[in-house]
XYZ file of C-alpha atoms in Angstrom:
575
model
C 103.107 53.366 136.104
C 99.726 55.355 136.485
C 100.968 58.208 134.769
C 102.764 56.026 131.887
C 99.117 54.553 131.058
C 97.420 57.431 131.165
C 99.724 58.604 128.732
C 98.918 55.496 126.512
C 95.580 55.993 126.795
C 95.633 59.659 125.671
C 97.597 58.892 122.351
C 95.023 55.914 121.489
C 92.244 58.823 122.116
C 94.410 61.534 119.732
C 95.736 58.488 117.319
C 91.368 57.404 117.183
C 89.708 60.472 117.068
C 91.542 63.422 116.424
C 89.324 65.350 118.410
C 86.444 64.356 120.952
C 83.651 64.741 118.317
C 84.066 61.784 116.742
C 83.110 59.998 120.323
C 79.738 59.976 119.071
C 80.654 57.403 116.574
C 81.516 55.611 119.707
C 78.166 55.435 121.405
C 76.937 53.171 118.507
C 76.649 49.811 118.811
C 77.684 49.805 114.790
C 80.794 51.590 113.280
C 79.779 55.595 112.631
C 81.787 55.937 109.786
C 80.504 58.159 106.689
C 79.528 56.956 103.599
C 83.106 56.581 100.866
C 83.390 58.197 97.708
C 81.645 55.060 95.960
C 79.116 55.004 98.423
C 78.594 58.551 97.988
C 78.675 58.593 93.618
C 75.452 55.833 94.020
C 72.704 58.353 95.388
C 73.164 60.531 92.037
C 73.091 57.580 90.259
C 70.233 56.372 91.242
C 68.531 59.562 91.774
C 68.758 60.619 88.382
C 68.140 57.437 86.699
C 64.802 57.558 88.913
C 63.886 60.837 87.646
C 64.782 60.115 84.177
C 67.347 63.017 84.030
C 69.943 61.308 81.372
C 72.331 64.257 81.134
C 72.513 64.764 84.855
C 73.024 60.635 84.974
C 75.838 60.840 82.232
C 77.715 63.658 84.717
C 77.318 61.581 87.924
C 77.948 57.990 85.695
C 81.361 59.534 84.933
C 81.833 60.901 88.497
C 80.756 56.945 89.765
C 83.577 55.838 87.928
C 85.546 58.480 88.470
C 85.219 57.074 92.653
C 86.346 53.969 91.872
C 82.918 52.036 90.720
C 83.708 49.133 88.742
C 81.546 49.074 85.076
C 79.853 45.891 86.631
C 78.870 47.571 89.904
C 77.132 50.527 88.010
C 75.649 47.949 85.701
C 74.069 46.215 88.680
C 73.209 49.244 90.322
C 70.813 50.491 87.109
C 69.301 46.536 86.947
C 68.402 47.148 90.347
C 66.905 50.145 89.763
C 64.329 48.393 87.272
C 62.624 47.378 90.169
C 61.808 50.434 91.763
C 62.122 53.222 88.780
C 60.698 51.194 86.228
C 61.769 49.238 82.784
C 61.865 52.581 80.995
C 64.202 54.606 82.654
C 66.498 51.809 83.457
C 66.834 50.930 79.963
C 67.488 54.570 79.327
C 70.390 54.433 81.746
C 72.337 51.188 80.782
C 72.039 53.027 77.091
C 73.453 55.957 78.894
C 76.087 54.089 80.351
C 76.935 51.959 77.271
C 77.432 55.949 75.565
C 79.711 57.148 78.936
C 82.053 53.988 78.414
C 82.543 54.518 74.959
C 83.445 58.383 75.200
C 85.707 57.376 78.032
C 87.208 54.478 75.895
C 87.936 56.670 72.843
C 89.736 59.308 75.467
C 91.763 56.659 76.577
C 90.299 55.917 79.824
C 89.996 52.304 80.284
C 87.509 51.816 83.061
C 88.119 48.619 85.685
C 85.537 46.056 84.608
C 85.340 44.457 87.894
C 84.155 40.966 89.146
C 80.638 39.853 87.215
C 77.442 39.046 89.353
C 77.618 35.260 90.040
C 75.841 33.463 86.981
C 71.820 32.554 88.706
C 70.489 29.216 88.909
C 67.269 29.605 87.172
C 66.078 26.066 87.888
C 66.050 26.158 91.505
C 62.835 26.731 94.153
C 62.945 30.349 93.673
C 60.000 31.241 95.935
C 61.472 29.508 98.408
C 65.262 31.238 97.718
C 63.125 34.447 97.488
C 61.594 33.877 100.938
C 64.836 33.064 102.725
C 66.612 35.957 101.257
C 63.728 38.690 101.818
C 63.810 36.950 106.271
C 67.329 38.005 105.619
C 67.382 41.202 104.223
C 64.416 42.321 106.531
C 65.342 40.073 109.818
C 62.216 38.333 109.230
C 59.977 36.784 107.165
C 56.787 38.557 106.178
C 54.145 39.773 103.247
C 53.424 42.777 102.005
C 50.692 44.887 103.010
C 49.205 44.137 99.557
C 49.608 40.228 99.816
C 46.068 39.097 101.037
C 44.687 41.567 98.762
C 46.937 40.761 95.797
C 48.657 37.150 96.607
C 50.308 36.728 93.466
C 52.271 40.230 94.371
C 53.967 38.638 97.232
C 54.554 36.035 94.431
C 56.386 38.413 92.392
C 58.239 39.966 95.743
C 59.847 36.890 96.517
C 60.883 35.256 93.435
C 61.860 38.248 91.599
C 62.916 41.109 93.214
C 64.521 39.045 96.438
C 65.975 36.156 94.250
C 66.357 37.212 91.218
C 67.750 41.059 91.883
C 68.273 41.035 95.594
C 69.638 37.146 95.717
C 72.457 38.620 93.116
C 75.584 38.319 94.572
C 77.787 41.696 93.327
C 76.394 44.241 95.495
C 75.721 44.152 99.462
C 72.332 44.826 101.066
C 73.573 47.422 102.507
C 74.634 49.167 99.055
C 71.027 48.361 97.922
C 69.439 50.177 100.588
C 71.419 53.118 99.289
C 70.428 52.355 96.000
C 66.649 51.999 96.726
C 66.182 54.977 99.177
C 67.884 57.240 96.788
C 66.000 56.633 94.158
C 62.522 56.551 96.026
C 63.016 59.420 97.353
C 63.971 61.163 93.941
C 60.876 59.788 92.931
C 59.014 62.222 95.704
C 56.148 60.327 96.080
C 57.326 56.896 97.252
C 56.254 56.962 100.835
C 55.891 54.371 102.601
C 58.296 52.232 100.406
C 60.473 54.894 101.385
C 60.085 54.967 104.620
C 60.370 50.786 104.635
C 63.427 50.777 103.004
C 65.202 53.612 105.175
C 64.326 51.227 108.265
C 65.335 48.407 106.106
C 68.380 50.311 105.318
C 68.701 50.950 109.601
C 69.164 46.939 110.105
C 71.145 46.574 107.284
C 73.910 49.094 108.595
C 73.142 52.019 107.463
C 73.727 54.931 110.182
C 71.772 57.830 111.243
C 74.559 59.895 110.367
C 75.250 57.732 107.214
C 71.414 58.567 106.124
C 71.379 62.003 106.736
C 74.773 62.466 104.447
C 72.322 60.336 101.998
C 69.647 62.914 102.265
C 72.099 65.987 102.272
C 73.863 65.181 99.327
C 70.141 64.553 97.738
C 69.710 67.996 98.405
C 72.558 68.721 96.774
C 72.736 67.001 93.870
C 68.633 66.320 92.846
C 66.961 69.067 94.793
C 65.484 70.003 98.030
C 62.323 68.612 98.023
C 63.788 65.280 97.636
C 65.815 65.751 100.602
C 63.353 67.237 102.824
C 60.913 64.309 102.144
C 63.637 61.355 103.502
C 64.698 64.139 105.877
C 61.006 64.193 107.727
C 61.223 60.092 107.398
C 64.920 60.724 109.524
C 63.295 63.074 112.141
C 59.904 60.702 112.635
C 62.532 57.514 113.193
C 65.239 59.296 115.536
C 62.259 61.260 117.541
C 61.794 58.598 120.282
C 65.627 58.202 120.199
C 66.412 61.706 120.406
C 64.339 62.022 123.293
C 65.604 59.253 125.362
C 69.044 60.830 124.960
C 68.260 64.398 126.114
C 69.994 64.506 129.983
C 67.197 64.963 132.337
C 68.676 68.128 134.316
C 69.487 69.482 130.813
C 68.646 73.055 131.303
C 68.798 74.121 127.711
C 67.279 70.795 125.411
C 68.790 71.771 121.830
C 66.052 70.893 118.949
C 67.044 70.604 115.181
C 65.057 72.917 113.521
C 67.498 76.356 114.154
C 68.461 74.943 117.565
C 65.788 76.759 119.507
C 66.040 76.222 123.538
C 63.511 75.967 125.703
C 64.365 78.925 128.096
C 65.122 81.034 125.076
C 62.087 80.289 122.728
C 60.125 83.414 121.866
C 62.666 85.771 123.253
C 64.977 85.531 119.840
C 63.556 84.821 115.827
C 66.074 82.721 114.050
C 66.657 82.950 110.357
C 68.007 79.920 107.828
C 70.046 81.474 105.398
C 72.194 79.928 102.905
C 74.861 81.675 100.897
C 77.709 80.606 98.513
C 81.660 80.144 99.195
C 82.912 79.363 95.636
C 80.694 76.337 94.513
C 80.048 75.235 97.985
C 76.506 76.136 99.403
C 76.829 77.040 103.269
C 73.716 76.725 105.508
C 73.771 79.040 108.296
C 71.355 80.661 110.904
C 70.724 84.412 111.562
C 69.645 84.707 114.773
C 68.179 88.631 116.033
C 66.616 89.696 118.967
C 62.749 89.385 119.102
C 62.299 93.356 118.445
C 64.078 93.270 115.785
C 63.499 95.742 113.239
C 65.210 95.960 109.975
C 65.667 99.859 109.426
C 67.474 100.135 112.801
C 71.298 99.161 113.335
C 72.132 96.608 115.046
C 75.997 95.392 116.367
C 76.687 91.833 114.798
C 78.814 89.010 115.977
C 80.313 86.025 113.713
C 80.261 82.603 115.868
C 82.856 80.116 115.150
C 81.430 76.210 116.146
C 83.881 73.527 116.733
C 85.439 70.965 114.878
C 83.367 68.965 113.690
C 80.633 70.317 115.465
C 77.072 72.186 113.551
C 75.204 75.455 114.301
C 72.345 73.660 116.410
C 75.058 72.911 119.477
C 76.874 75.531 121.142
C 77.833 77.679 118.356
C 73.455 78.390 118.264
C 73.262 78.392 121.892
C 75.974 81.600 122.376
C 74.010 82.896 119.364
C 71.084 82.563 120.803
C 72.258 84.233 124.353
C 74.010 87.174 122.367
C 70.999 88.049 120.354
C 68.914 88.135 123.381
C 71.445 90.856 124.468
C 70.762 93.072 121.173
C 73.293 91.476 118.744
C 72.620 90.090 115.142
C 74.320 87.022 115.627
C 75.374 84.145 112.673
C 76.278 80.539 112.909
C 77.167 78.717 109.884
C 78.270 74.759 109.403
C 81.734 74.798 107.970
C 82.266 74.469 104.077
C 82.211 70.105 103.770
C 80.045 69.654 107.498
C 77.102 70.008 108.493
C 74.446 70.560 106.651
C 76.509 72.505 104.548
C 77.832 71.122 100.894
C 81.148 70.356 99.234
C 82.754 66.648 98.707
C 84.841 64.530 100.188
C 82.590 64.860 102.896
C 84.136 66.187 106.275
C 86.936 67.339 104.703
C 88.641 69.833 107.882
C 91.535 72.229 106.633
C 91.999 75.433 108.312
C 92.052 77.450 105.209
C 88.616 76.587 104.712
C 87.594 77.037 108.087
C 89.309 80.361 108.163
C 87.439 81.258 104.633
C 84.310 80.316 106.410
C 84.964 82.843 108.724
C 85.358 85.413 106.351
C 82.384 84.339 104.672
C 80.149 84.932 107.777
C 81.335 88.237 108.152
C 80.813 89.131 104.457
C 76.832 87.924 104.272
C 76.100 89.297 107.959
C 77.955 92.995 107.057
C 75.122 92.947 104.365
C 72.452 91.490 106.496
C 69.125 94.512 106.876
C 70.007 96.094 110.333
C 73.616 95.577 110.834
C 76.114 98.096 111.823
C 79.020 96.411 109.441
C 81.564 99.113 111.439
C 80.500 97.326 114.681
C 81.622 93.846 113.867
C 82.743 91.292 116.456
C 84.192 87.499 116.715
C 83.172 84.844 119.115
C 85.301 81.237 118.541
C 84.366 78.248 120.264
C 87.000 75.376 120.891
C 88.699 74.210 117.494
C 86.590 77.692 115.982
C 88.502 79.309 118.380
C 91.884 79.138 117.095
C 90.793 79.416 113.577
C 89.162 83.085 114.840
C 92.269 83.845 116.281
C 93.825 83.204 112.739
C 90.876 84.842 110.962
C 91.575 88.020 113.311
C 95.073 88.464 112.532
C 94.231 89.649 109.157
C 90.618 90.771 108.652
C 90.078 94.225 110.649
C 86.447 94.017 110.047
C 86.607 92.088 113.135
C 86.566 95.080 115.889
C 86.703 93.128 119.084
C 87.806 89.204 119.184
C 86.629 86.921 121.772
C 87.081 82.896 122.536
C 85.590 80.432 124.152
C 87.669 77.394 125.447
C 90.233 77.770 122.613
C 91.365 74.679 120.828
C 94.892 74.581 118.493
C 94.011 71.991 115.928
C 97.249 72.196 114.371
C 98.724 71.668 117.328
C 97.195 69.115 118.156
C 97.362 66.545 115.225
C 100.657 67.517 115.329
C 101.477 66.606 118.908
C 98.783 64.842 120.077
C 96.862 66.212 123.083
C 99.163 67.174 125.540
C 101.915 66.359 123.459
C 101.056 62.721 123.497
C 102.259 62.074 119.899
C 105.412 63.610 119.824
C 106.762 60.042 118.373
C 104.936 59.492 115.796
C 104.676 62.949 113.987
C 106.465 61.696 111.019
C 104.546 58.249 110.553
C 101.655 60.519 110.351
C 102.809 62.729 107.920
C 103.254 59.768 105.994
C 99.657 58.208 106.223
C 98.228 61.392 105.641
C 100.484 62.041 102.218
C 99.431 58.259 101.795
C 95.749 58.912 101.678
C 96.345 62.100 99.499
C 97.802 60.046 96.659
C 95.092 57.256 97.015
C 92.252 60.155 96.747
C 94.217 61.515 93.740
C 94.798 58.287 91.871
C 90.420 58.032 92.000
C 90.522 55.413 95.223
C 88.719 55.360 98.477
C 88.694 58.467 100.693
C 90.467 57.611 103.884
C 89.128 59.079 107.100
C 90.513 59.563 110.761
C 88.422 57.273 112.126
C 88.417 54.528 110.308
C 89.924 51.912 112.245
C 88.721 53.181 115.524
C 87.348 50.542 117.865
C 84.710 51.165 120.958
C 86.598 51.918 124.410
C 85.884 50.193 127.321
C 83.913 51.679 130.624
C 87.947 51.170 132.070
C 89.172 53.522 128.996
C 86.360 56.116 129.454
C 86.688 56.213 132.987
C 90.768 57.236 132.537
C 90.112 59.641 129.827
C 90.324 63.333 130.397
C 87.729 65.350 131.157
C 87.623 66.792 127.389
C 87.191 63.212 125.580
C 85.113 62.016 128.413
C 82.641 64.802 128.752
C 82.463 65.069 125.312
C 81.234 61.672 125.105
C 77.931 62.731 126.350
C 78.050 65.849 125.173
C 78.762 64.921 121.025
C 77.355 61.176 121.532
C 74.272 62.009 123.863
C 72.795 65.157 125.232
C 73.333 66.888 122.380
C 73.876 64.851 119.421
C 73.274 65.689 116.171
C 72.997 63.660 113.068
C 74.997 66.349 110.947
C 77.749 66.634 113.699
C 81.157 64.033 113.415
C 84.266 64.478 114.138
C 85.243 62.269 111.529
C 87.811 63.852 109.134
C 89.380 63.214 105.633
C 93.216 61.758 106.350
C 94.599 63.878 104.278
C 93.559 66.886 105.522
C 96.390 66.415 108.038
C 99.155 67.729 105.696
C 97.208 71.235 105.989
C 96.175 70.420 109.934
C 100.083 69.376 110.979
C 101.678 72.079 109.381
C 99.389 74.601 110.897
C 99.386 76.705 114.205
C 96.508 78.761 115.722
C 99.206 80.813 117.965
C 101.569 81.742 115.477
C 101.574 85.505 114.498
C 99.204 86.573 117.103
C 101.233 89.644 117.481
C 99.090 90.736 114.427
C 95.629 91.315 116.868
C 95.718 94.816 117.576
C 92.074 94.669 118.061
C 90.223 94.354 121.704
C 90.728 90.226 122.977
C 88.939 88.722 125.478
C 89.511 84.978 125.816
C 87.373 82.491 128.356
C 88.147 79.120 129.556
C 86.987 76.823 132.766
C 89.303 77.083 135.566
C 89.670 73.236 135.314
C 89.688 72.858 131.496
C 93.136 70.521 130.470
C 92.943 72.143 127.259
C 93.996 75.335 128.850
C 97.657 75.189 127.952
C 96.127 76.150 124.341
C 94.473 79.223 125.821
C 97.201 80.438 127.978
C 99.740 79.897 124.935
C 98.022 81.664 122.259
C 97.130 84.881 124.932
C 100.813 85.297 125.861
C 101.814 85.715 122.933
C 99.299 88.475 121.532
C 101.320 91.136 122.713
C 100.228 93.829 120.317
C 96.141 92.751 121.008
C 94.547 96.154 122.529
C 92.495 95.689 126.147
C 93.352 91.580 126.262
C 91.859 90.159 128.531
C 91.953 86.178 129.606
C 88.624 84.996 131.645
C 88.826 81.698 134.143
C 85.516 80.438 135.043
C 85.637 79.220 138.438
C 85.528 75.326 138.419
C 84.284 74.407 134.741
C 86.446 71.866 132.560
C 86.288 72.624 128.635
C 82.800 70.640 127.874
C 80.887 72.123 130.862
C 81.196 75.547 129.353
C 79.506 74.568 126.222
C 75.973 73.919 128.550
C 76.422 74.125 132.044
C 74.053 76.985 133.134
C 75.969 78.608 135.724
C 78.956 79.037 133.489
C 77.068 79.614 130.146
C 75.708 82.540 132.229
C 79.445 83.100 133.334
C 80.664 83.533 129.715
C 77.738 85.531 128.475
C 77.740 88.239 130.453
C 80.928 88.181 130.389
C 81.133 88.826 126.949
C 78.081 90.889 126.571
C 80.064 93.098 128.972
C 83.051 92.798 126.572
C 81.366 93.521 123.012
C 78.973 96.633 124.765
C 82.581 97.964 125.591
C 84.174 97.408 122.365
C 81.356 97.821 119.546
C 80.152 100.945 120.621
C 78.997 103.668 117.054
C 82.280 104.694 115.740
């Protein structure tokens, strides 16, 4: 009976998360989930309609649509944005709109009108609706800073914008927020309305990692002073919260700005780079040792993170540990994570992972200093097994190394442990579901969308992967850039896909490392036995560490690094 529930348990945690990032939705008190497509089309909206940038506004009007906006939706979206970009530009954009509408209507698309904003009762107290609405909205009732200085402002505040624009019924508060932070911080010069509404934003739902897709897609799509501006807002509001979450015997206490660690700092100089894949921009860190000097040559190494998981975690730690040793070393956020760009958001095929791969190896062979004939490979967990694929075909990898090797494919397919052996088929059939819903212009479906919180009686049944990586993802070192949240459909590539196939294709040196008590270890032990053709293989327990503990735990870090600074001195020596 024990083992029968443990089994239940593990499918829930495969069927929930796909893979243990997406705990740290979990630790919320609210739902994690990201932003949807509509969500997503608003901050151009409003960006550009707050900058006055028509011809950028017709593109992303079309794309708004395009997501699934209804025509009265957009057309309460630009009256709210009277209020805080002015009568000027929002007249501008409903002429804009009226112009997008017809060109669509002429090319035969005919464009959902959508439910109208309840009619407003103009006769009613509306200083007194104001005043309820604004206690609502803000979780209290209050005046501006201006209001003893100005009274008839708070006048204004309360009758107008709260019951006239905010008392309208079509769009949530929550969707305002979006609205109104987007557009103030297009504006550039809007703090502290800016920072109000991001905290107003905070109690009205909005996520950390929900904001932070806001201000990355800013970056994107208006520019990156706009971004950086509600990004500094983000880092002065999660400060205090990232602190309280940092482990106390944490030996290593990650940061966000390149992922510096305390017992490292000074002793490596890490570089933000950012390169192109296609249309997609890719942010990535260089990371060299602190002598570094750009006429010499210098091995490099390409470090795969997880799925799901961003440059600042472990992928920067081994990166940081490996340049200390005399290696150029580059971590990059996948193509559609991280602080990288590309939409849907989170979208997790291997092909791109794989490409990313390639890409890293491409910029870094170029990079001043590198040796590009003394090129090596390090994959961490679901990085792992896309290395491993990455390896079987591009020989400017010279030596090929693991860490705690996840199969993805395997995986979704079977569930961990080959807990969803069942239901492989219903699966298939959500996932080709969601495809044909993103195709016919409706909402992107995710992995985790229907995921509820588990109990301390779940957690304390899980294995050790899910429930270390709990704290790991949704605590110690939790970043707002890092979900494991995926696009639904990205399972037709994910379930059809297997990290150990072909591995008789890596000739080239292997070394692969896991903990002695990982339970993903199956994975490991698969894909090595069957890379019969890989030159010097080598497979590396470390005494007593699970799967998480390898990504921080000092005496195993130390473990792995040497251990592979012993394995890439050996195998990227001058040719």
């Amino acid at each position: 009976m024990k083992q029968l529930k443990a089994l239940s348990l593990l499918v829930l945690l495969t069927v929930q998360f796909g893979n243990i990032i997406s705990l740290h939705a979990q630790t919320n008190m609210k739902a994690d989930h990201p932003l949807n497509s509509k969500e997503l089309s608003l901050v151009p909206i409003a960006g550009f309609t707050a900058k006055g940038d028509m011809p950028q506004l017709r593109t992303s009007l079309n794309s708004g649509l395009d997501a699934g906006l209804s025509i009265n939706e957009i057309k309460e979206v630009l009256i709210q944005l009277y209020a805080y970009a002015g009568f000027p530009r929002a007249l501008n954009a409903l002429g804009t709109f009226r112009t997008v509408l017809e060109e669509r209507k002429k090319n035969g698309r005919n464009d959902l009108a959508g439910k109208p904003s309840a009619t407003f009762i103009t006769n009613e107290n509306r200083l007194k609706k104001g005043t309820a609405i604004q206690a609502k909205l803000l979780g209290s009732d209050m005046k501006t800073s201006t209001a003893d200085f100005v009274p008839i402002i708070d006048v204004f505040l309360k009758e107008h914008l709260f019951a006239d624009i905010f008392g309208r019924d079509l769009l949530d508060f929550k969707t305002r927020e979006i609205v109104t932070i987007a557009a103030l911080a297009s504006l550039g010069n809007a703090d502290p309305q800016l920072r109000s509404h991001i905290n107003v934003g905070i109690y009205n739902g909005l996520t950390k990692n929900q904001l932070y897709s806001i201000s990355e897609l800013l970056k994107d799509k208006i520019g990156p002073a706009e971004s950086s501006l509600m990004k500094e807002i983000l880092k002065n509001i999660y400060m205090k919260e990232n602190e309280n979450t940092k482990s106390q015997n944490n030996p290593f206490t990650l940061v966000y700005d390149g992922a510096i660690t305390e017992n490292i700092k000074g002793r490596v100089n890490i570089h933000p780079v950012s390169y192109k894949i296609k249309d997609i921009t890719i942010a990535a860190n260089v990371y060299t040792p602190s002598n570094y000097n750009s006429t010499a040559k210098y091995p490099a190494i390409v470090i795969a993170h997880p799925n799901g998981g961003v440059k600042e975690q472990v992928a920067g730690l081994y990166a940081q540990y490996l340049a200390e040793q005399g290696y150029i070393t580059i971590a990059a956020d996948a193509a559609y994570q991280g602080a990288s760009s590309g939409f849907p958001r989170n979208v997790d095929k291997p092909a791109n992972r794989i490409e990313d791969i390639y890409a890293m190896a491409d910029y870094i062979s170029g990079y001043a200093g590198v040796d590009s004939k003394r090129l090596g490979l390090l994959g961490i967990c679901g990085g792992g097994g896309y290395s491993l694929k990455a390896a079987q075909s591009d020989k400017r990898f010279k030596s090929v190394a693991t860490l705690s090797m996840f199969n993805s494919g395997l995986v979704r397919r079977n569930g961990y442990m080959n807990s969803q052996l069942s239901t492989i088929q219903d699966r298939l059939k959500q996932a080709s579901d969601a495809r044909a819903q993103e195709a016919a212009g409706g909402e992107i479906l995710y992995s985790n969308s229907n995921a509820k919180p588990f109990t301390d009686e779940q957690i304390a049944k899980m294995p050790d992967l899910y429930r270390q990586g709990m704290e790991y993802y949704g605590k110690t070192y939790a970043h707002p850039n890092s979900t494991g949240n995926y696009t639904l459909s990205s399972l037709l590539d994910l379930m059809t896909w297997d990290a150990s196939t072909n591995m008789d294709l890596i000739e080239q040196p292997l070394l692969m490392i896991a903990g002695s008590k990982a339970d993903s270890y199956y994975m490991t032990e698969d894909a090595f036995g069957k890379a019969v053709n890989a030159k010097n293989k080598e497979l590396f327990l470390i005494e007593g560490a699970t799967h998480i503990e390898t990504y921080w735990k000092l005496q195993y870090v130390r473990q792995a690094v040497d251990k592979l600074t012993e394995f890439y001195t050996k195998f990227l020596q001058t040719n």
